[in-house]
mmCIF file of C-alpha atoms in Angstrom:
data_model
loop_
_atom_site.group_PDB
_atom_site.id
_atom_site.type_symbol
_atom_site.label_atom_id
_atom_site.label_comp_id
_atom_site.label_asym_id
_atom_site.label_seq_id
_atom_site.Cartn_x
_atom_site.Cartn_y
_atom_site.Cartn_z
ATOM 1 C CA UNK Z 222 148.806 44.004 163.335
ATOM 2 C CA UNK Z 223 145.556 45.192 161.964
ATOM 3 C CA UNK Z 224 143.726 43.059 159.433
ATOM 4 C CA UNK Z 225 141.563 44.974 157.221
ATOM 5 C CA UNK Z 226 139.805 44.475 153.870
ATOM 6 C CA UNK Z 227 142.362 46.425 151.742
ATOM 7 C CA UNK Z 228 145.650 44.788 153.950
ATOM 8 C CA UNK Z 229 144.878 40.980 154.157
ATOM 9 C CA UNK Z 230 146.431 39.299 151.740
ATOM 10 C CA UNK Z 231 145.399 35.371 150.121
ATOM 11 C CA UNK Z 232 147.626 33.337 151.746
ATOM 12 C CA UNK Z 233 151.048 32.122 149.747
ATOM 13 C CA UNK Z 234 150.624 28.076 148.117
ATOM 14 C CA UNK Z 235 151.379 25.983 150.967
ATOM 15 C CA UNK Z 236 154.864 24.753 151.142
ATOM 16 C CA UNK Z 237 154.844 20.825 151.403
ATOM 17 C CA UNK Z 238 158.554 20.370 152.165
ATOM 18 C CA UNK Z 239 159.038 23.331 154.133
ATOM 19 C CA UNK Z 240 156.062 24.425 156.262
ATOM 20 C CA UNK Z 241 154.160 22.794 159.327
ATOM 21 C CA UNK Z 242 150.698 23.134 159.091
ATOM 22 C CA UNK Z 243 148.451 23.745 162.340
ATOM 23 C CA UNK Z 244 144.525 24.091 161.939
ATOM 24 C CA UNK Z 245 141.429 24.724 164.024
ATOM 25 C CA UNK Z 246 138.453 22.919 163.632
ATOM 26 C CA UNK Z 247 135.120 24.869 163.918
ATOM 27 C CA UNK Z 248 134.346 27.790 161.568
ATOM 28 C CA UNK Z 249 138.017 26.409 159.744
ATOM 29 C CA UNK Z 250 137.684 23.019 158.345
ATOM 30 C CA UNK Z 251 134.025 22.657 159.350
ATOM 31 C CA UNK Z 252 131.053 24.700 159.619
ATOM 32 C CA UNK Z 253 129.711 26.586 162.209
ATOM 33 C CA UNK Z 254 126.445 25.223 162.582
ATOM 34 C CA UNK Z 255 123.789 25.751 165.539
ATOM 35 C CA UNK Z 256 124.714 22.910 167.949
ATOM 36 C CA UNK Z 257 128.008 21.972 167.522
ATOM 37 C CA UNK Z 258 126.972 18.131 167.953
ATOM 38 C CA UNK Z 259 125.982 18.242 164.744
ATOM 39 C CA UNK Z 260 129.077 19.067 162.848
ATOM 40 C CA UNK Z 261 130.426 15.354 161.380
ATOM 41 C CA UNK Z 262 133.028 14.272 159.475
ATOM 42 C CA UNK Z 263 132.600 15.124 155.222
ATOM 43 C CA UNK Z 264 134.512 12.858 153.212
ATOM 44 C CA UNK Z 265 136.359 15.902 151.251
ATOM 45 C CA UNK Z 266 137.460 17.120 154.501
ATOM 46 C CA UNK Z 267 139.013 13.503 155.402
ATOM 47 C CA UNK Z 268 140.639 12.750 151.795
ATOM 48 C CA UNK Z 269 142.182 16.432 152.191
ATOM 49 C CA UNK Z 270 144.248 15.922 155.484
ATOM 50 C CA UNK Z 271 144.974 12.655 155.181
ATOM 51 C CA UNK Z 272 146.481 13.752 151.654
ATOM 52 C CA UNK Z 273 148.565 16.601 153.619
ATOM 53 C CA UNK Z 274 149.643 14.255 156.161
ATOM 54 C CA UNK Z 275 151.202 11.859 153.594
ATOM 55 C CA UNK Z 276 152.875 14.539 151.404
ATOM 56 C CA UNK Z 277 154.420 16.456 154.392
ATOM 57 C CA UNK Z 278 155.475 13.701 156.270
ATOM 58 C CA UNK Z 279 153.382 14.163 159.178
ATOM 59 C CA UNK Z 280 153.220 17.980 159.370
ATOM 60 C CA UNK Z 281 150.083 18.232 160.252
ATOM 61 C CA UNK Z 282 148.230 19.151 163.921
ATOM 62 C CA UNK Z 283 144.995 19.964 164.756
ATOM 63 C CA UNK Z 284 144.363 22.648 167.671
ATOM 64 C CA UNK Z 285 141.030 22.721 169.096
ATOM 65 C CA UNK Z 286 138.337 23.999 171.258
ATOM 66 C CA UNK Z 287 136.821 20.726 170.857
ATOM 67 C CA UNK Z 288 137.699 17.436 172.608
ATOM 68 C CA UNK Z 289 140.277 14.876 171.252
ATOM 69 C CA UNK Z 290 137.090 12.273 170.885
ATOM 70 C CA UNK Z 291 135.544 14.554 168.919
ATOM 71 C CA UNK Z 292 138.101 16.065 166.862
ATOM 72 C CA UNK Z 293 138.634 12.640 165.504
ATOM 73 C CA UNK Z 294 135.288 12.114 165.026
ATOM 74 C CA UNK Z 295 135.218 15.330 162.488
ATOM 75 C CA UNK Z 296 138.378 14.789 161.170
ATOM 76 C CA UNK Z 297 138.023 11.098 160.056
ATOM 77 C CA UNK Z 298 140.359 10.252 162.527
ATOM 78 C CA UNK Z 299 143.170 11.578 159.709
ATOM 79 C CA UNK Z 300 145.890 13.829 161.742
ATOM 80 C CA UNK Z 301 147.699 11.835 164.690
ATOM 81 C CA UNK Z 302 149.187 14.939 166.546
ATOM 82 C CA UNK Z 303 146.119 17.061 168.518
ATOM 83 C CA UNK Z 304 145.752 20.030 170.699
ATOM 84 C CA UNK Z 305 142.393 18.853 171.797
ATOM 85 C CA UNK Z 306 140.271 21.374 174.471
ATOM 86 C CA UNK Z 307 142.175 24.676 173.374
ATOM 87 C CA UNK Z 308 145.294 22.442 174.109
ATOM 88 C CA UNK Z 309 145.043 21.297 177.671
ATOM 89 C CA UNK Z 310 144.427 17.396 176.179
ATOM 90 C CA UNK Z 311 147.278 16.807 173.643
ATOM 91 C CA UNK Z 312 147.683 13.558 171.733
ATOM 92 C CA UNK Z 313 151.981 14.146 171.096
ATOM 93 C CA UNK Z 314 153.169 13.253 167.340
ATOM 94 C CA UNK Z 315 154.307 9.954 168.992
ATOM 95 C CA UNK Z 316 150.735 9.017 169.919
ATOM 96 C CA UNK Z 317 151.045 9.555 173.785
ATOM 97 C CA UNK Z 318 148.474 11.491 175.047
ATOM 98 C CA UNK Z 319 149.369 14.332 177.764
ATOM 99 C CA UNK Z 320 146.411 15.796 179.035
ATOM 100 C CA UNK Z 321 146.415 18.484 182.601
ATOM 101 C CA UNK Z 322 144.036 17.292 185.354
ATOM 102 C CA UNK Z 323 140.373 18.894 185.380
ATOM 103 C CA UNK Z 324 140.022 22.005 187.770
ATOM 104 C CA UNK Z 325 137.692 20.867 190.963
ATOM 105 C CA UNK Z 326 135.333 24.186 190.210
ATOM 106 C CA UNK Z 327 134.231 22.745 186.915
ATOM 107 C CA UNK Z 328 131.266 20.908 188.113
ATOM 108 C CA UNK Z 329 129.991 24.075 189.777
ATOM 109 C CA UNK Z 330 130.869 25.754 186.375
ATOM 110 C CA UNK Z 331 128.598 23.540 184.332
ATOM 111 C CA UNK Z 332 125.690 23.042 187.245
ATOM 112 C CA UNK Z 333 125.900 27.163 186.962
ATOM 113 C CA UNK Z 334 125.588 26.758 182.962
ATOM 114 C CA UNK Z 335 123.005 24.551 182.855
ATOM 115 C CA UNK Z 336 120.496 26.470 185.363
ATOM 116 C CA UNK Z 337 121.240 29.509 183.414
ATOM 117 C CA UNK Z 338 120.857 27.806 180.199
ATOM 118 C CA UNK Z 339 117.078 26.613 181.636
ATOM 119 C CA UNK Z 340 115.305 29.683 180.819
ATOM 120 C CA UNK Z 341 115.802 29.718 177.628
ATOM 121 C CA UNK Z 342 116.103 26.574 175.062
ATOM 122 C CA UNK Z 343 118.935 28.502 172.589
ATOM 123 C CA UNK Z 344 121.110 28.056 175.037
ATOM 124 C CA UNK Z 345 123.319 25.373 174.914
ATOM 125 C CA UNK Z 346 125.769 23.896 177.454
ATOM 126 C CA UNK Z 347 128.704 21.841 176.325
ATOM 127 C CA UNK Z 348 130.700 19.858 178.700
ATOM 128 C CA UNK Z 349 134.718 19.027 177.886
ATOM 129 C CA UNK Z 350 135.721 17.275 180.360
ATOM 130 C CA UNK Z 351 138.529 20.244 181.157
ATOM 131 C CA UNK Z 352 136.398 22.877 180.578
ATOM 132 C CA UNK Z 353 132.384 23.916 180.200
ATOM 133 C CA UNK Z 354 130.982 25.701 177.528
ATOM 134 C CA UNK Z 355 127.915 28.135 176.936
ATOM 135 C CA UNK Z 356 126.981 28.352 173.506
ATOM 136 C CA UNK Z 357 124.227 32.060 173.143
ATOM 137 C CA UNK Z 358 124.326 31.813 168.786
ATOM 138 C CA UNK Z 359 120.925 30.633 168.930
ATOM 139 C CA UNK Z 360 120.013 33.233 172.376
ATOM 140 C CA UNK Z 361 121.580 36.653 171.678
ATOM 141 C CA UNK Z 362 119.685 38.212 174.108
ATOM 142 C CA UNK Z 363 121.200 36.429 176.626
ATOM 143 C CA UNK Z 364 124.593 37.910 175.832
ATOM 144 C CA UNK Z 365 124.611 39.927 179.355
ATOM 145 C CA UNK Z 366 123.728 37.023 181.594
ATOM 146 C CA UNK Z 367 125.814 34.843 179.860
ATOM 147 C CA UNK Z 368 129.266 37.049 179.794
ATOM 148 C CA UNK Z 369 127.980 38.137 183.723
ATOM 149 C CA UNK Z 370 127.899 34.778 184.590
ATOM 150 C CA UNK Z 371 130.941 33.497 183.148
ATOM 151 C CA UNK Z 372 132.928 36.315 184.784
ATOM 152 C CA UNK Z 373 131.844 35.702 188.569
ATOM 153 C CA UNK Z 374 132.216 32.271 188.120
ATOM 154 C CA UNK Z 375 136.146 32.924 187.140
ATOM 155 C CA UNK Z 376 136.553 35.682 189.509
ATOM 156 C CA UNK Z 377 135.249 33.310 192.537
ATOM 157 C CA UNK Z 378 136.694 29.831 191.323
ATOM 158 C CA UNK Z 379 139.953 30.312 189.379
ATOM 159 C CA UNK Z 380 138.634 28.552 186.102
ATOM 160 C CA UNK Z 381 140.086 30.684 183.139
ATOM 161 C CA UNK Z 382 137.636 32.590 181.177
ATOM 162 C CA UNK Z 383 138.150 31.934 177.240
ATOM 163 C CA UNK Z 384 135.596 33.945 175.315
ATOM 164 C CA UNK Z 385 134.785 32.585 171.661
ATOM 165 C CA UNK Z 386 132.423 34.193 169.267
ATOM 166 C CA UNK Z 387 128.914 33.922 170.924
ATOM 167 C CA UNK Z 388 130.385 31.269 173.118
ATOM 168 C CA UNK Z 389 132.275 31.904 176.598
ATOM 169 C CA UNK Z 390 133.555 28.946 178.093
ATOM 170 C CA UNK Z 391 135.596 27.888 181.411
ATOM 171 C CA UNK Z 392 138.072 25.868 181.257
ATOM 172 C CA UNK Z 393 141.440 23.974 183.470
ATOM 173 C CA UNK Z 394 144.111 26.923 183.503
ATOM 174 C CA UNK Z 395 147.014 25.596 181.435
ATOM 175 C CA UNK Z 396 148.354 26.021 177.643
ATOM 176 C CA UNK Z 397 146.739 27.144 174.934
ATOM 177 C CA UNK Z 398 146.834 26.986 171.208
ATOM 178 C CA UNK Z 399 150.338 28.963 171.240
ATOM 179 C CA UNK Z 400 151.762 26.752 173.764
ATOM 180 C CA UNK Z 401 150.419 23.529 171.859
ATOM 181 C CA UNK Z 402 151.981 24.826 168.441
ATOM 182 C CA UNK Z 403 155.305 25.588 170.212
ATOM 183 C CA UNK Z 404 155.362 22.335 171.872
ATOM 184 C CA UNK Z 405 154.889 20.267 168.271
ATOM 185 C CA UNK Z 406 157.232 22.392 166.920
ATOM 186 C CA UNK Z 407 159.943 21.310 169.038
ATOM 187 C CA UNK Z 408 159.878 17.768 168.302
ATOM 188 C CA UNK Z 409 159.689 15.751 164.974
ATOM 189 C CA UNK Z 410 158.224 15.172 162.616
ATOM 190 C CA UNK Z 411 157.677 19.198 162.767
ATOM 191 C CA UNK Z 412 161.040 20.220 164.389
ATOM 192 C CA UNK Z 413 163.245 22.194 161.497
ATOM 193 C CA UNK Z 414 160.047 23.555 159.638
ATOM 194 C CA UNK Z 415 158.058 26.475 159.039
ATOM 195 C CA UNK Z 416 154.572 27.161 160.561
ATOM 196 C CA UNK Z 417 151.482 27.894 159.335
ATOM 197 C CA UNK Z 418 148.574 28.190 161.236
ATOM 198 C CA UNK Z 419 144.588 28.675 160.109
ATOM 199 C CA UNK Z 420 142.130 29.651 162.151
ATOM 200 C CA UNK Z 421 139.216 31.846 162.914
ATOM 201 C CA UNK Z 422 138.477 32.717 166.496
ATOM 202 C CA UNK Z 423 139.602 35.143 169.302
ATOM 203 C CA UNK Z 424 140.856 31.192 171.057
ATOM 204 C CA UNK Z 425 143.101 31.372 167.688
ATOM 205 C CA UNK Z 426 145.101 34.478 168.609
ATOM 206 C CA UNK Z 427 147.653 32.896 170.642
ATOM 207 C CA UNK Z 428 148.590 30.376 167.800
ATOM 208 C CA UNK Z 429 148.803 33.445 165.315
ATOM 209 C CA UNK Z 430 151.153 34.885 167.193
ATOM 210 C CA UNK Z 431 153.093 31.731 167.964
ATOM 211 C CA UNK Z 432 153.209 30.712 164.356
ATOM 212 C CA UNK Z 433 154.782 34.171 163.539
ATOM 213 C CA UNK Z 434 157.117 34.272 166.020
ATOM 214 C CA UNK Z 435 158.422 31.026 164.746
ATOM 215 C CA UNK Z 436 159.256 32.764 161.326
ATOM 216 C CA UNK Z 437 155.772 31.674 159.707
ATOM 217 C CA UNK Z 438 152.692 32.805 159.342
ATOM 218 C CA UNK Z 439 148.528 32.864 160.368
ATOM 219 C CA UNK Z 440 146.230 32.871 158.113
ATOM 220 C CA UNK Z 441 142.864 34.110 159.583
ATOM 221 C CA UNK Z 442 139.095 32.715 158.397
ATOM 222 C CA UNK Z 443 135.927 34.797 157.783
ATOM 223 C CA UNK Z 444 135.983 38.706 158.261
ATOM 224 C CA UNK Z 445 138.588 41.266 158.582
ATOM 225 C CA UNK Z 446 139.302 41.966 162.155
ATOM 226 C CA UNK Z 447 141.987 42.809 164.098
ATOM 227 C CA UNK Z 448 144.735 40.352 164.227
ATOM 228 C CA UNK Z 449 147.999 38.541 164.609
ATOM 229 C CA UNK Z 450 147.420 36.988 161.395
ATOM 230 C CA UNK Z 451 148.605 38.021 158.371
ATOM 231 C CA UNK Z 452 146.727 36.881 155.721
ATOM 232 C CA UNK Z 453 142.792 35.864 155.299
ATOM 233 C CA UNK Z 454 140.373 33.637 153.502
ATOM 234 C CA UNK Z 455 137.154 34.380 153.447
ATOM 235 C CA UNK Z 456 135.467 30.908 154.690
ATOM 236 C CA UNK Z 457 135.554 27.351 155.320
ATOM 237 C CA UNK Z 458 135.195 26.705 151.318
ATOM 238 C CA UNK Z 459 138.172 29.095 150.993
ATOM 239 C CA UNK Z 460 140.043 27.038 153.351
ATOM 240 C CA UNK Z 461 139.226 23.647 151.472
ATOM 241 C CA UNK Z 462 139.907 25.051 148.149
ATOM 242 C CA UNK Z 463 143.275 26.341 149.666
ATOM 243 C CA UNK Z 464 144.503 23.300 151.051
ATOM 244 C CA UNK Z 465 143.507 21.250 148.465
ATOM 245 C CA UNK Z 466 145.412 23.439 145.366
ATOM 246 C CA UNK Z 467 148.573 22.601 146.967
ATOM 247 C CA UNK Z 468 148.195 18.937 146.451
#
């Protein structure tokens, strides 16, 4: 499906005794800012989730490009189950934690980054732990090398390429986002429910489409683009204000 300006459509009021709710991080609940080290936890954002995760009995996941460490760091430690690293480190709804084991090519990954990223200080290289990042926003120029680089190096070492915008990054082959939401959705406290999933990213795709193949629905953040999800709102704010008017 084809989001557009005229087509998307404000999300429905969130369901509290019938839906699941799945959100990304970045550019969803929080900011996009610069360097991503400096996005923190805000205390609206904390009283929020930890509001939805007491009226929906637990509903609530967090799928992330970011690592479990410092997803709780942003979200004030408020949703249990997390689909940490685009969902190759999961913490389950039951608190175990299931993460894959690192691909061996990721150290040549980052040492590759971070060479690249030393001719030019807007670069910025963030390492996962399962994956490597290279953040361009503040170097657009660099948009060629970056992208060049990012392909050889998953061509020649069997990392998987996952663009983002103005980011490409390399990460562990395994699940993603879809997988993670399926996953959570066949187990309680989310097992018998209806999900909804907000995000606002290219890495989101796969949980659009998972949440609407489960008979739900995505809802996507920022501008019209094309899309699995269904409906749109507009920015992080949005997303807040959203969230908040079903409580």
């Amino acid at each position: 499906m084809t989001i557009t300006d005229t087509q998307a459509r404000t999300p429905p009021a969130l369901d509290l005794s019938r839906h699941s709710l799945f959100l990304d991080l970045d550019g969803t609940l929080a900011p996009i800012v610069a360097r991503p080290s400096d996005v923190g936890p805000d205390p609206r954002r904390t009283a929020i989730l930890e509001a939805l995760v007491r009226r929906m009995d637990g509903r609530v996941a967090i799928l992330s490009g970011r690592t479990l460490a410092e997803v709780d760091h942003i979200a004030g430690a408020a949703v249990g189950p997390v689909a940490a690293v685009h969902g190759l480190d999961r913490r389950r709804p039951d608190g175990a934690l299931d993460p894959v084991p690192p691909h061996p090519a990721l150290p040549e990954a980052l040492s590759a980054f971070r060479a690249l990223a030393g001719r030019d200080p807007g670069l910025i290289v963030e390492e996962k732990g399962l994956s490597a990042a290279l953040h361009y926003r503040q170097a657009p120029a660099e948009a060629d090398a970056v992208q060049a680089l990012a392909q050889d190096l998953a061509q020649r070492t069997g990392l998987k390429l996952q663009p983002g915008h103005m980011v490409v990054e390399l990460r562990t082959p395994g699940p993603d986002k879809g997988d993670s939401l399926r996953d959570f959705m066949a187990v309680p406290p989310f097992s018998g429910s209806t999900p909804v999933f907000v995000g606002d990213d290219l890495t989101d795709e796969p949980a659009f489409r998972a949440a609407r193949d489960g008979g739900g629905f995505g809802v996507l953040v920022g501008p019209a683009r094309n899309s699995a999800a269904t409906h749109r709102l507009e920015d992080v704010s949005a997303v807040l204000d959203w969230l908040e008017s079903a409580l």
